[in-house]
């Protein structure tokens, strides 16, 4: 029988950051990950770090490379009616975002955990949770060598994403599930960005997003139908459609280049309540997912564990259960705010497949309002840069 204080299932942003937050509080953890280190470090996902996320990483001394290589951004552009409408995030909120790929954060958090003398069990299988209703829950698994493990702990953090085993361990959860009638085709292109900031474009053909990863690598997305296949999209067709949807009156040239990665991601909003059962606490995508239009997914995972670390610390040290008992309700307040903002950005910018003229006019009205009203732009900006924890 092995022993630790907190067993963390999943080494994505949630699990890795929770490990650092607990170590800073003197709490021992075991971190289990189903995939290999190289796989998790290469998985292309989020690109935008909210202001509170960057501040937290800095507080923990985990932002050195982010501060060197991350791209601070002070605004985004909404592109519609063949014109750019810039939202000045910093002028409206006093804050900024940082463009720094999720896989870079994962690399930094893994390296820091290992450098601190802690381990990560990669490529584990058969992870199972036991005795969640007791104050000595257990986790069993098989490690990469095939050896079986039985770990007793004080609490379990389910940070294993939407397809993990933790959420199913919550008895009688309540689910909220909304599937959008479109998906995102995402590409990573070996070419300098065509604009210095992000461009969210609403076009009659559909939505497009111009983002980036570095001065040499551009990240781009196209709205496609949920049942679309990558085989339908040659490189040439992708570039043609991006050029069409990003077209604007004025000086803009879409820089093309070699496509390094292509993927199609479905668009879905999902929330599972509660985020806790006994000594099991869910965080991140294990409990909720959002459409990526609001750049909230990874940042929500950070907000969850920012709240979970002190709650577990107090619980394990006998300093009261109030934070643990209110963890789920308090996380879900922020989760639902992010769900609404992501829904708002998604429905404002994506063309409904039935091409309803009424919906089109509502979209354009909302976009024109955000582009001309300081109040409306401030509301978008404060949600986009990230509300205080
Ligand atoms: P994660 O899914 O990142 O991590 C969970 C980890 O648990 C994984 O490493 C997994 O291998 C592991 N795991 C699963 N089951 C396990 C088990 N049984 N035992 C042990 N380990 C297990 N968000 C944005 O903000 N912008 C984007 O552009 C964006 N694009 C995305 C594209 C895709 C294809 C996906 C799937 C998500 C995207 N997201 C995006 C959302 C994404 O960034 C998530 O919000 C973020 O990864 C959440 O982090 P975690 O909660 O740590 O979950
Ligand atoms: C990205 O760069 O991957 C990105 C940026 C903003 C979003 C979604 C994805 O809203």
Short mmCIF file of C-alpha atoms and ligand atoms in Angstrom, two decimals:
data_model
loop_
_atom_site.label_atom_id
_atom_site.label_comp_id
_atom_site.label_asym_id
_atom_site.label_seq_id
_atom_site.Cartn_x
_atom_site.Cartn_y
_atom_site.Cartn_z
CA UNK A 1 0.00 0.00 0.00
CA UNK A 2 1.55 3.27 -1.16
CA UNK A 3 0.69 6.56 0.52
CA UNK A 4 0.39 10.24 -0.43
CA UNK A 5 -1.78 13.19 0.53
CA UNK A 6 -3.39 14.05 -2.85
CA UNK A 7 -3.59 11.77 -5.88
CA UNK A 8 -3.93 13.80 -9.08
CA UNK A 9 -5.32 12.03 -12.15
CA UNK A 10 -4.28 13.78 -15.38
CA UNK A 11 -1.20 15.84 -16.29
CA UNK A 12 -2.80 18.54 -18.39
CA UNK A 13 -2.80 22.20 -17.30
CA UNK A 14 -5.19 21.46 -14.38
CA UNK A 15 -3.32 18.50 -12.89
CA UNK A 16 0.14 19.92 -13.41
CA UNK A 17 -0.66 23.34 -11.97
CA UNK A 18 -2.51 21.80 -9.02
CA UNK A 19 0.62 19.79 -8.24
CA UNK A 20 2.65 23.02 -8.08
CA UNK A 21 0.03 24.86 -6.01
CA UNK A 22 -0.08 22.00 -3.49
CA UNK A 23 3.70 21.66 -3.32
CA UNK A 24 3.88 25.38 -2.52
CA UNK A 25 1.65 24.55 0.47
CA UNK A 26 3.75 21.57 1.55
CA UNK A 27 1.24 18.98 0.34
CA UNK A 28 2.59 15.76 -1.21
CA UNK A 29 1.07 14.53 -4.45
CA UNK A 30 1.25 11.63 -6.89
CA UNK A 31 0.49 12.61 -10.49
CA UNK A 32 -0.83 10.00 -12.92
CA UNK A 33 -0.95 10.50 -16.70
CA UNK A 34 -2.32 8.10 -19.32
CA UNK A 35 -0.23 9.40 -22.20
CA UNK A 36 3.52 9.70 -22.73
CA UNK A 37 5.45 12.83 -21.88
CA UNK A 38 6.18 13.52 -25.55
CA UNK A 39 2.48 13.17 -26.43
CA UNK A 40 1.21 15.64 -23.83
CA UNK A 41 3.98 18.10 -24.65
CA UNK A 42 3.15 18.09 -28.39
CA UNK A 43 -0.65 18.25 -28.15
CA UNK A 44 -1.69 21.50 -29.89
CA UNK A 45 -4.58 23.13 -28.01
CA UNK A 46 -5.15 26.52 -26.43
CA UNK A 47 -3.22 29.62 -27.35
CA UNK A 48 -4.38 32.48 -25.13
CA UNK A 49 -3.44 32.97 -21.46
CA UNK A 50 -5.72 35.25 -19.48
CA UNK A 51 -4.24 37.97 -17.28
CA UNK A 52 -4.95 36.09 -13.99
CA UNK A 53 -3.39 32.91 -15.41
CA UNK A 54 -0.12 34.70 -16.21
CA UNK A 55 -0.09 36.46 -12.83
CA UNK A 56 -0.54 33.12 -11.02
CA UNK A 57 2.25 31.43 -13.01
CA UNK A 58 4.52 34.37 -12.17
CA UNK A 59 3.64 34.14 -8.46
CA UNK A 60 4.70 30.49 -8.54
CA UNK A 61 7.96 31.24 -10.39
CA UNK A 62 6.72 29.23 -13.37
CA UNK A 63 6.54 32.02 -15.97
CA UNK A 64 10.22 32.62 -16.86
CA UNK A 65 9.97 31.18 -20.40
CA UNK A 66 6.46 32.58 -20.85
CA UNK A 67 7.81 36.04 -20.03
CA UNK A 68 10.67 35.52 -22.52
CA UNK A 69 8.76 33.92 -25.38
CA UNK A 70 5.10 34.73 -24.78
CA UNK A 71 3.50 37.49 -26.86
CA UNK A 72 1.72 40.19 -24.79
CA UNK A 73 -1.36 41.43 -26.63
CA UNK A 74 -3.31 44.60 -25.81
CA UNK A 75 -6.19 44.19 -28.22
CA UNK A 76 -8.11 41.94 -30.57
CA UNK A 77 -9.94 42.77 -33.81
CA UNK A 78 -13.48 41.86 -34.78
CA UNK A 79 -13.57 41.74 -38.59
CA UNK A 80 -16.98 42.18 -40.21
CA UNK A 81 -18.60 44.43 -42.81
CA UNK A 82 -15.20 44.19 -44.58
CA UNK A 83 -13.56 46.27 -41.85
CA UNK A 84 -11.55 45.77 -38.67
CA UNK A 85 -13.01 46.89 -35.36
CA UNK A 86 -10.32 46.77 -32.69
CA UNK A 87 -11.20 46.12 -29.06
CA UNK A 88 -8.50 47.80 -27.00
CA UNK A 89 -8.31 45.33 -24.11
CA UNK A 90 -5.71 47.27 -22.14
CA UNK A 91 -7.35 50.68 -22.50
CA UNK A 92 -10.72 49.23 -21.43
CA UNK A 93 -9.50 46.99 -18.56
CA UNK A 94 -5.92 47.92 -17.72
CA UNK A 95 -5.02 44.29 -18.39
CA UNK A 96 -3.66 42.23 -21.29
CA UNK A 97 -3.57 38.66 -22.58
CA UNK A 98 -0.47 36.65 -23.45
CA UNK A 99 -0.30 34.41 -26.50
CA UNK A 100 1.64 31.33 -25.40
CA UNK A 101 0.63 27.83 -26.50
CA UNK A 102 -0.87 25.43 -23.98
CA UNK A 103 1.74 22.86 -24.92
CA UNK A 104 4.45 25.33 -23.87
CA UNK A 105 2.80 25.74 -20.48
CA UNK A 106 2.59 21.96 -20.14
CA UNK A 107 6.30 21.63 -20.97
CA UNK A 108 7.19 24.29 -18.39
CA UNK A 109 5.05 22.74 -15.65
CA UNK A 110 6.38 19.22 -16.30
CA UNK A 111 10.00 20.43 -16.29
CA UNK A 112 9.47 22.40 -13.07
CA UNK A 113 7.82 19.44 -11.30
CA UNK A 114 10.63 17.08 -12.25
CA UNK A 115 13.31 19.67 -11.41
CA UNK A 116 11.72 19.98 -7.97
CA UNK A 117 12.33 16.29 -7.33
CA UNK A 118 8.72 15.19 -7.82
CA UNK A 119 7.70 12.55 -10.37
CA UNK A 120 4.96 12.02 -12.94
CA UNK A 121 3.72 8.52 -13.71
CA UNK A 122 3.33 8.61 -17.50
CA UNK A 123 1.56 5.98 -19.61
CA UNK A 124 -0.46 4.54 -16.75
CA UNK A 125 -3.45 2.31 -17.48
CA UNK A 126 -6.45 0.86 -15.59
CA UNK A 127 -6.73 3.86 -13.26
CA UNK A 128 -9.61 3.29 -10.83
CA UNK A 129 -10.91 5.28 -7.85
CA UNK A 130 -12.04 3.64 -4.61
CA UNK A 131 -13.53 4.53 -1.18
CA UNK A 132 -14.42 8.08 -2.23
CA UNK A 133 -16.94 8.36 0.63
CA UNK A 134 -14.24 7.74 3.24
CA UNK A 135 -11.43 10.07 4.36
CA UNK A 136 -8.88 7.54 3.06
CA UNK A 137 -9.75 7.09 -0.62
CA UNK A 138 -7.60 4.91 -2.86
CA UNK A 139 -6.38 4.94 -6.45
CA UNK A 140 -5.25 1.80 -8.24
CA UNK A 141 -3.46 1.67 -11.58
CA UNK A 142 -0.96 -0.22 -13.71
CA UNK A 143 2.27 1.61 -14.47
CA UNK A 144 4.20 1.68 -17.75
CA UNK A 145 6.17 -1.44 -16.74
CA UNK A 146 2.98 -3.39 -16.06
CA UNK A 147 3.32 -3.24 -12.27
CA UNK A 148 0.12 -2.81 -10.25
CA UNK A 149 -0.21 -0.01 -7.69
CA UNK A 150 -2.60 0.65 -4.82
CA UNK A 151 -2.29 4.19 -3.44
CA UNK A 152 -4.00 5.40 -0.28
CA UNK A 153 -4.45 9.14 -0.04
CA UNK A 154 -6.46 11.87 1.72
CA UNK A 155 -8.06 13.27 -1.46
CA UNK A 156 -8.22 12.69 -5.21
CA UNK A 157 -8.17 15.46 -7.85
CA UNK A 158 -9.88 14.40 -11.07
CA UNK A 159 -7.99 16.46 -13.65
CA UNK A 160 -8.30 13.89 -16.43
CA UNK A 161 -10.22 15.91 -18.99
CA UNK A 162 -13.53 15.36 -20.72
CA UNK A 163 -12.85 11.70 -21.55
CA UNK A 164 -11.34 10.76 -18.22
CA UNK A 165 -12.55 8.33 -15.55
CA UNK A 166 -13.12 10.86 -12.74
CA UNK A 167 -16.40 12.51 -13.77
CA UNK A 168 -18.11 9.11 -14.15
CA UNK A 169 -17.18 8.41 -10.51
CA UNK A 170 -19.52 11.22 -9.35
CA UNK A 171 -22.87 9.54 -8.46
CA UNK A 172 -26.04 11.09 -9.95
CA UNK A 173 -24.45 14.19 -11.45
CA UNK A 174 -26.50 16.83 -13.26
CA UNK A 175 -25.30 17.47 -16.84
CA UNK A 176 -25.83 20.56 -18.99
CA UNK A 177 -24.95 19.86 -22.60
CA UNK A 178 -25.17 22.06 -25.71
CA UNK A 179 -23.75 21.04 -29.07
CA UNK A 180 -23.18 23.72 -31.72
CA UNK A 181 -24.02 23.06 -35.40
CA UNK A 182 -20.42 23.62 -36.45
CA UNK A 183 -16.80 22.70 -35.67
CA UNK A 184 -13.39 24.32 -36.03
CA UNK A 185 -10.79 23.24 -38.54
CA UNK A 186 -7.52 24.37 -36.96
CA UNK A 187 -4.14 24.65 -38.69
CA UNK A 188 -0.65 25.50 -37.52
CA UNK A 189 1.25 27.23 -40.36
CA UNK A 190 4.99 27.82 -40.66
CA UNK A 191 4.66 31.47 -41.65
CA UNK A 192 4.84 34.79 -39.79
CA UNK A 193 1.47 36.08 -38.59
CA UNK A 194 -0.38 38.29 -41.09
CA UNK A 195 -1.42 40.72 -38.36
CA UNK A 196 0.10 41.61 -34.99
CA UNK A 197 -3.03 40.68 -33.05
CA UNK A 198 -5.83 38.13 -33.13
CA UNK A 199 -8.58 38.62 -35.70
CA UNK A 200 -12.05 37.13 -35.13
CA UNK A 201 -13.76 37.32 -38.55
CA UNK A 202 -17.48 36.96 -39.24
CA UNK A 203 -18.07 36.24 -42.93
CA UNK A 204 -21.11 35.02 -44.88
CA UNK A 205 -19.11 31.85 -45.65
CA UNK A 206 -18.51 31.34 -41.94
CA UNK A 207 -16.19 32.24 -39.06
CA UNK A 208 -12.41 32.45 -39.28
CA UNK A 209 -9.78 33.19 -36.61
CA UNK A 210 -6.25 34.47 -37.12
CA UNK A 211 -4.04 33.72 -34.14
CA UNK A 212 -0.40 32.80 -33.67
CA UNK A 213 2.17 30.90 -31.60
CA UNK A 214 5.33 32.90 -32.31
CA UNK A 215 6.75 35.47 -34.79
CA UNK A 216 7.33 32.48 -37.12
CA UNK A 217 4.22 30.36 -36.57
CA UNK A 218 0.58 31.29 -37.25
CA UNK A 219 -2.48 29.54 -35.82
CA UNK A 220 -5.64 29.75 -37.94
CA UNK A 221 -9.16 28.35 -37.69
CA UNK A 222 -12.13 27.94 -40.02
CA UNK A 223 -15.73 27.18 -39.11
CA UNK A 224 -16.72 23.90 -40.77
CA UNK A 225 -19.70 21.58 -40.38
CA UNK A 226 -19.52 19.11 -37.48
CA UNK A 227 -19.38 16.13 -39.84
CA UNK A 228 -16.70 17.63 -42.08
CA UNK A 229 -13.49 15.63 -42.66
CA UNK A 230 -9.88 16.76 -43.03
CA UNK A 231 -9.77 14.80 -46.30
CA UNK A 232 -12.18 17.40 -47.74
CA UNK A 233 -9.69 20.17 -47.06
CA UNK A 234 -6.55 20.37 -49.20
CA UNK A 235 -3.95 22.91 -48.13
CA UNK A 236 -4.92 25.04 -51.14
CA UNK A 237 -8.60 24.97 -50.22
CA UNK A 238 -7.80 25.92 -46.61
CA UNK A 239 -5.74 28.93 -47.69
CA UNK A 240 -8.34 30.01 -50.26
CA UNK A 241 -11.14 29.89 -47.72
CA UNK A 242 -9.09 31.67 -45.06
CA UNK A 243 -8.27 34.42 -47.56
CA UNK A 244 -11.94 34.79 -48.46
CA UNK A 245 -13.20 34.93 -44.88
CA UNK A 246 -10.41 37.27 -43.74
CA UNK A 247 -10.80 39.63 -46.70
CA UNK A 248 -11.06 43.29 -45.70
CA UNK A 249 -10.98 46.70 -47.36
CA UNK A 250 -7.53 48.09 -46.71
CA UNK A 251 -4.03 46.79 -46.20
CA UNK A 252 -4.07 43.07 -45.33
CA UNK A 253 -2.29 40.15 -46.99
CA UNK A 254 -2.72 36.63 -45.68
CA UNK A 255 0.73 35.06 -45.50
CA UNK A 256 0.67 31.41 -46.56
CA UNK A 257 3.13 28.70 -45.56
CA UNK A 258 3.61 25.02 -44.85
CA UNK A 259 0.86 23.54 -42.73
CA UNK A 260 2.44 21.76 -39.76
CA UNK A 261 -0.75 20.48 -38.15
CA UNK A 262 -4.43 20.14 -39.03
CA UNK A 263 -7.32 19.09 -36.80
CA UNK A 264 -11.09 19.37 -36.56
CA UNK A 265 -12.50 20.11 -33.09
CA UNK A 266 -16.22 19.88 -32.35
CA UNK A 267 -17.88 22.81 -30.59
CA UNK A 268 -19.65 21.97 -27.38
CA UNK A 269 -20.66 23.49 -24.03
CA UNK A 270 -20.83 21.03 -21.18
CA UNK A 271 -21.05 21.33 -17.40
CA UNK A 272 -21.27 18.55 -14.81
CA UNK A 273 -22.55 19.43 -11.34
CA UNK A 274 -21.39 18.91 -8.63
CA UNK A 275 -17.61 19.08 -9.09
CA UNK A 276 -17.07 17.14 -5.86
CA UNK A 277 -18.14 13.88 -4.30
CA UNK A 278 -16.68 12.90 -0.92
CA UNK A 279 -12.89 13.09 -1.29
CA UNK A 280 -12.99 13.36 -5.11
CA UNK A 281 -12.71 16.87 -6.55
CA UNK A 282 -13.00 17.56 -10.31
CA UNK A 283 -11.12 20.38 -12.03
CA UNK A 284 -10.85 21.60 -15.63
CA UNK A 285 -12.25 19.75 -18.61
CA UNK A 286 -13.15 16.79 -16.37
CA UNK A 287 -16.03 18.97 -15.14
CA UNK A 288 -16.73 21.39 -18.00
CA UNK A 289 -15.91 22.27 -21.57
CA UNK A 290 -16.50 25.44 -23.58
CA UNK A 291 -16.32 26.26 -27.30
CA UNK A 292 -12.83 27.77 -27.86
CA UNK A 293 -14.17 31.07 -29.28
CA UNK A 294 -13.72 32.82 -25.95
CA UNK A 295 -10.27 31.30 -25.26
CA UNK A 296 -11.57 30.09 -21.88
CA UNK A 297 -10.96 26.32 -21.69
CA UNK A 298 -7.45 26.18 -20.31
CA UNK A 299 -7.93 29.35 -18.25
CA UNK A 300 -10.98 27.86 -16.52
CA UNK A 301 -8.89 24.86 -15.55
CA UNK A 302 -6.40 27.26 -13.94
CA UNK A 303 -9.18 29.05 -12.06
CA UNK A 304 -10.52 25.73 -10.70
CA UNK A 305 -7.20 24.56 -9.27
CA UNK A 306 -6.44 28.04 -7.92
CA UNK A 307 -9.49 27.49 -5.73
CA UNK A 308 -8.93 23.75 -5.13
CA UNK A 309 -5.41 24.00 -3.69
CA UNK A 310 -6.31 26.05 -0.57
CA UNK A 311 -9.51 24.03 -0.11
CA UNK A 312 -7.59 20.75 -0.03
CA UNK A 313 -4.88 22.22 2.18
CA UNK A 314 -7.41 23.34 4.80
CA UNK A 315 -9.25 20.02 4.60
CA UNK A 316 -6.12 17.91 4.99
CA UNK A 317 -4.79 20.03 7.86
CA UNK A 318 -8.01 19.96 9.82
CA UNK A 319 -8.39 23.71 9.37
CA UNK A 320 -12.04 23.46 8.39
CA UNK A 321 -14.10 22.09 5.55
CA UNK A 322 -15.82 25.33 4.44
CA UNK A 323 -13.63 25.84 1.35
CA UNK A 324 -13.93 22.17 0.36
CA UNK A 325 -17.69 22.20 0.98
CA UNK A 326 -18.17 25.33 -1.15
CA UNK A 327 -15.59 24.42 -3.82
CA UNK A 328 -18.08 23.17 -6.38
CA UNK A 329 -20.61 26.01 -6.02
CA UNK A 330 -17.94 28.70 -6.12
CA UNK A 331 -16.14 27.18 -9.13
CA UNK A 332 -19.40 26.81 -10.99
CA UNK A 333 -20.14 30.55 -10.69
CA UNK A 334 -17.03 31.28 -12.77
CA UNK A 335 -17.65 28.28 -15.00
CA UNK A 336 -21.12 29.52 -15.95
CA UNK A 337 -19.80 33.04 -16.57
CA UNK A 338 -17.22 31.54 -18.96
CA UNK A 339 -19.87 29.29 -20.52
CA UNK A 340 -22.04 32.31 -21.23
CA UNK A 341 -19.16 34.39 -22.62
CA UNK A 342 -18.03 31.53 -24.85
CA UNK A 343 -21.61 31.05 -26.07
CA UNK A 344 -21.91 34.81 -26.67
CA UNK A 345 -18.69 34.98 -28.72
CA UNK A 346 -19.57 31.80 -30.62
CA UNK A 347 -23.12 32.79 -31.59
CA UNK A 348 -22.07 36.36 -32.42
CA UNK A 349 -19.38 35.24 -34.89
CA UNK A 350 -20.41 31.92 -36.44
CA UNK A 351 -22.79 31.67 -39.37
CA UNK A 352 -25.74 29.42 -38.54
CA UNK A 353 -25.92 26.58 -41.10
CA UNK A 354 -29.59 27.33 -41.91
CA UNK A 355 -28.48 30.85 -42.90
CA UNK A 356 -31.46 32.41 -41.17
CA UNK A 357 -31.66 36.10 -42.31
CA UNK A 358 -33.10 37.07 -38.93
CA UNK A 359 -30.13 35.49 -37.12
CA UNK A 360 -27.77 37.23 -39.53
CA UNK A 361 -29.20 40.64 -38.68
CA UNK A 362 -29.05 39.94 -34.95
CA UNK A 363 -25.39 38.97 -35.29
CA UNK A 364 -24.50 42.09 -37.25
CA UNK A 365 -26.42 44.26 -34.82
CA UNK A 366 -24.52 42.77 -31.87
CA UNK A 367 -21.16 43.17 -33.62
CA UNK A 368 -21.90 46.78 -34.58
CA UNK A 369 -22.97 47.51 -31.01
CA UNK A 370 -19.77 46.03 -29.52
CA UNK A 371 -17.70 47.96 -32.09
CA UNK A 372 -19.30 51.33 -31.29
CA UNK A 373 -20.28 51.20 -27.60
CA UNK A 374 -17.62 51.58 -24.91
CA UNK A 375 -19.91 49.83 -22.44
CA UNK A 376 -20.41 46.84 -24.72
CA UNK A 377 -16.72 46.69 -25.65
CA UNK A 378 -15.71 46.89 -21.98
CA UNK A 379 -17.97 43.96 -21.14
CA UNK A 380 -16.39 41.86 -23.87
CA UNK A 381 -12.87 42.98 -22.88
CA UNK A 382 -13.19 42.22 -19.15
CA UNK A 383 -14.45 38.73 -19.89
CA UNK A 384 -11.80 38.14 -22.53
CA UNK A 385 -8.77 39.21 -20.41
CA UNK A 386 -10.12 37.13 -17.53
CA UNK A 387 -12.13 38.13 -14.48
CA UNK A 388 -10.28 38.21 -11.16
CA UNK A 389 -10.13 34.84 -9.40
P1 LIG B 1 -6.72 18.13 -20.43
O1 LIG B 1 -7.65 17.36 -21.31
O2 LIG B 1 -5.79 19.12 -21.05
O3 LIG B 1 -5.78 17.12 -19.62
C1 LIG B 1 -6.30 15.91 -19.09
C2 LIG B 1 -5.14 14.93 -19.03
O4 LIG B 1 -5.63 13.74 -18.39
C3 LIG B 1 -4.66 14.53 -20.42
O5 LIG B 1 -3.27 14.66 -20.50
C4 LIG B 1 -5.09 13.07 -20.54
O6 LIG B 1 -4.18 12.29 -21.29
C5 LIG B 1 -5.13 12.63 -19.09
N1 LIG B 1 -6.02 11.50 -18.82
C6 LIG B 1 -7.22 11.23 -19.37
N2 LIG B 1 -7.73 10.09 -18.84
C7 LIG B 1 -6.82 9.64 -17.93
C8 LIG B 1 -6.75 8.53 -17.06
N3 LIG B 1 -7.75 7.63 -17.02
N4 LIG B 1 -5.67 8.36 -16.28
C9 LIG B 1 -4.66 9.28 -16.31
N5 LIG B 1 -4.64 10.37 -17.12
C10 LIG B 1 -5.72 10.53 -17.92
N6 LIG B 1 -9.04 25.83 -25.11
C11 LIG B 1 -8.78 27.10 -25.43
O7 LIG B 1 -8.84 27.97 -24.56
N7 LIG B 1 -8.44 27.44 -26.74
C12 LIG B 1 -8.32 26.50 -27.74
O8 LIG B 1 -8.03 26.82 -28.88
C13 LIG B 1 -8.58 25.15 -27.44
N8 LIG B 1 -8.46 24.17 -28.40
C14 LIG B 1 -8.72 22.87 -28.05
C15 LIG B 1 -8.58 21.82 -29.00
C16 LIG B 1 -8.86 20.49 -28.65
C17 LIG B 1 -8.73 19.38 -29.69
C18 LIG B 1 -9.29 20.18 -27.34
C19 LIG B 1 -9.65 18.76 -26.97
C20 LIG B 1 -9.42 21.20 -26.40
C21 LIG B 1 -9.13 22.54 -26.74
N9 LIG B 1 -9.20 23.57 -25.79
C22 LIG B 1 -8.94 24.86 -26.09
C23 LIG B 1 -9.58 23.29 -24.45
C24 LIG B 1 -8.35 22.81 -23.73
O9 LIG B 1 -7.35 23.77 -23.82
C25 LIG B 1 -8.77 22.45 -22.35
O10 LIG B 1 -9.63 23.44 -21.80
C26 LIG B 1 -7.60 22.23 -21.44
O11 LIG B 1 -6.78 21.26 -22.02
C27 LIG B 1 -8.15 21.78 -20.07
O12 LIG B 1 -7.10 21.32 -19.31
P2 LIG B 1 -7.30 20.04 -18.35
O13 LIG B 1 -8.54 20.22 -17.57
O14 LIG B 1 -6.01 19.86 -17.68
O15 LIG B 1 -7.63 18.80 -19.33
C1 LIG B 2 -5.45 29.91 -30.38
O1 LIG B 2 -4.49 30.66 -30.60
O2 LIG B 2 -5.36 28.66 -30.46
C2 LIG B 2 -6.79 30.49 -29.99
C3 LIG B 2 -6.90 31.84 -29.75
C4 LIG B 2 -8.12 32.38 -29.40
C5 LIG B 2 -9.23 31.56 -29.31
C6 LIG B 2 -9.12 30.18 -29.55
C7 LIG B 2 -7.90 29.65 -29.91
O3 LIG B 2 -10.44 32.07 -28.98
#
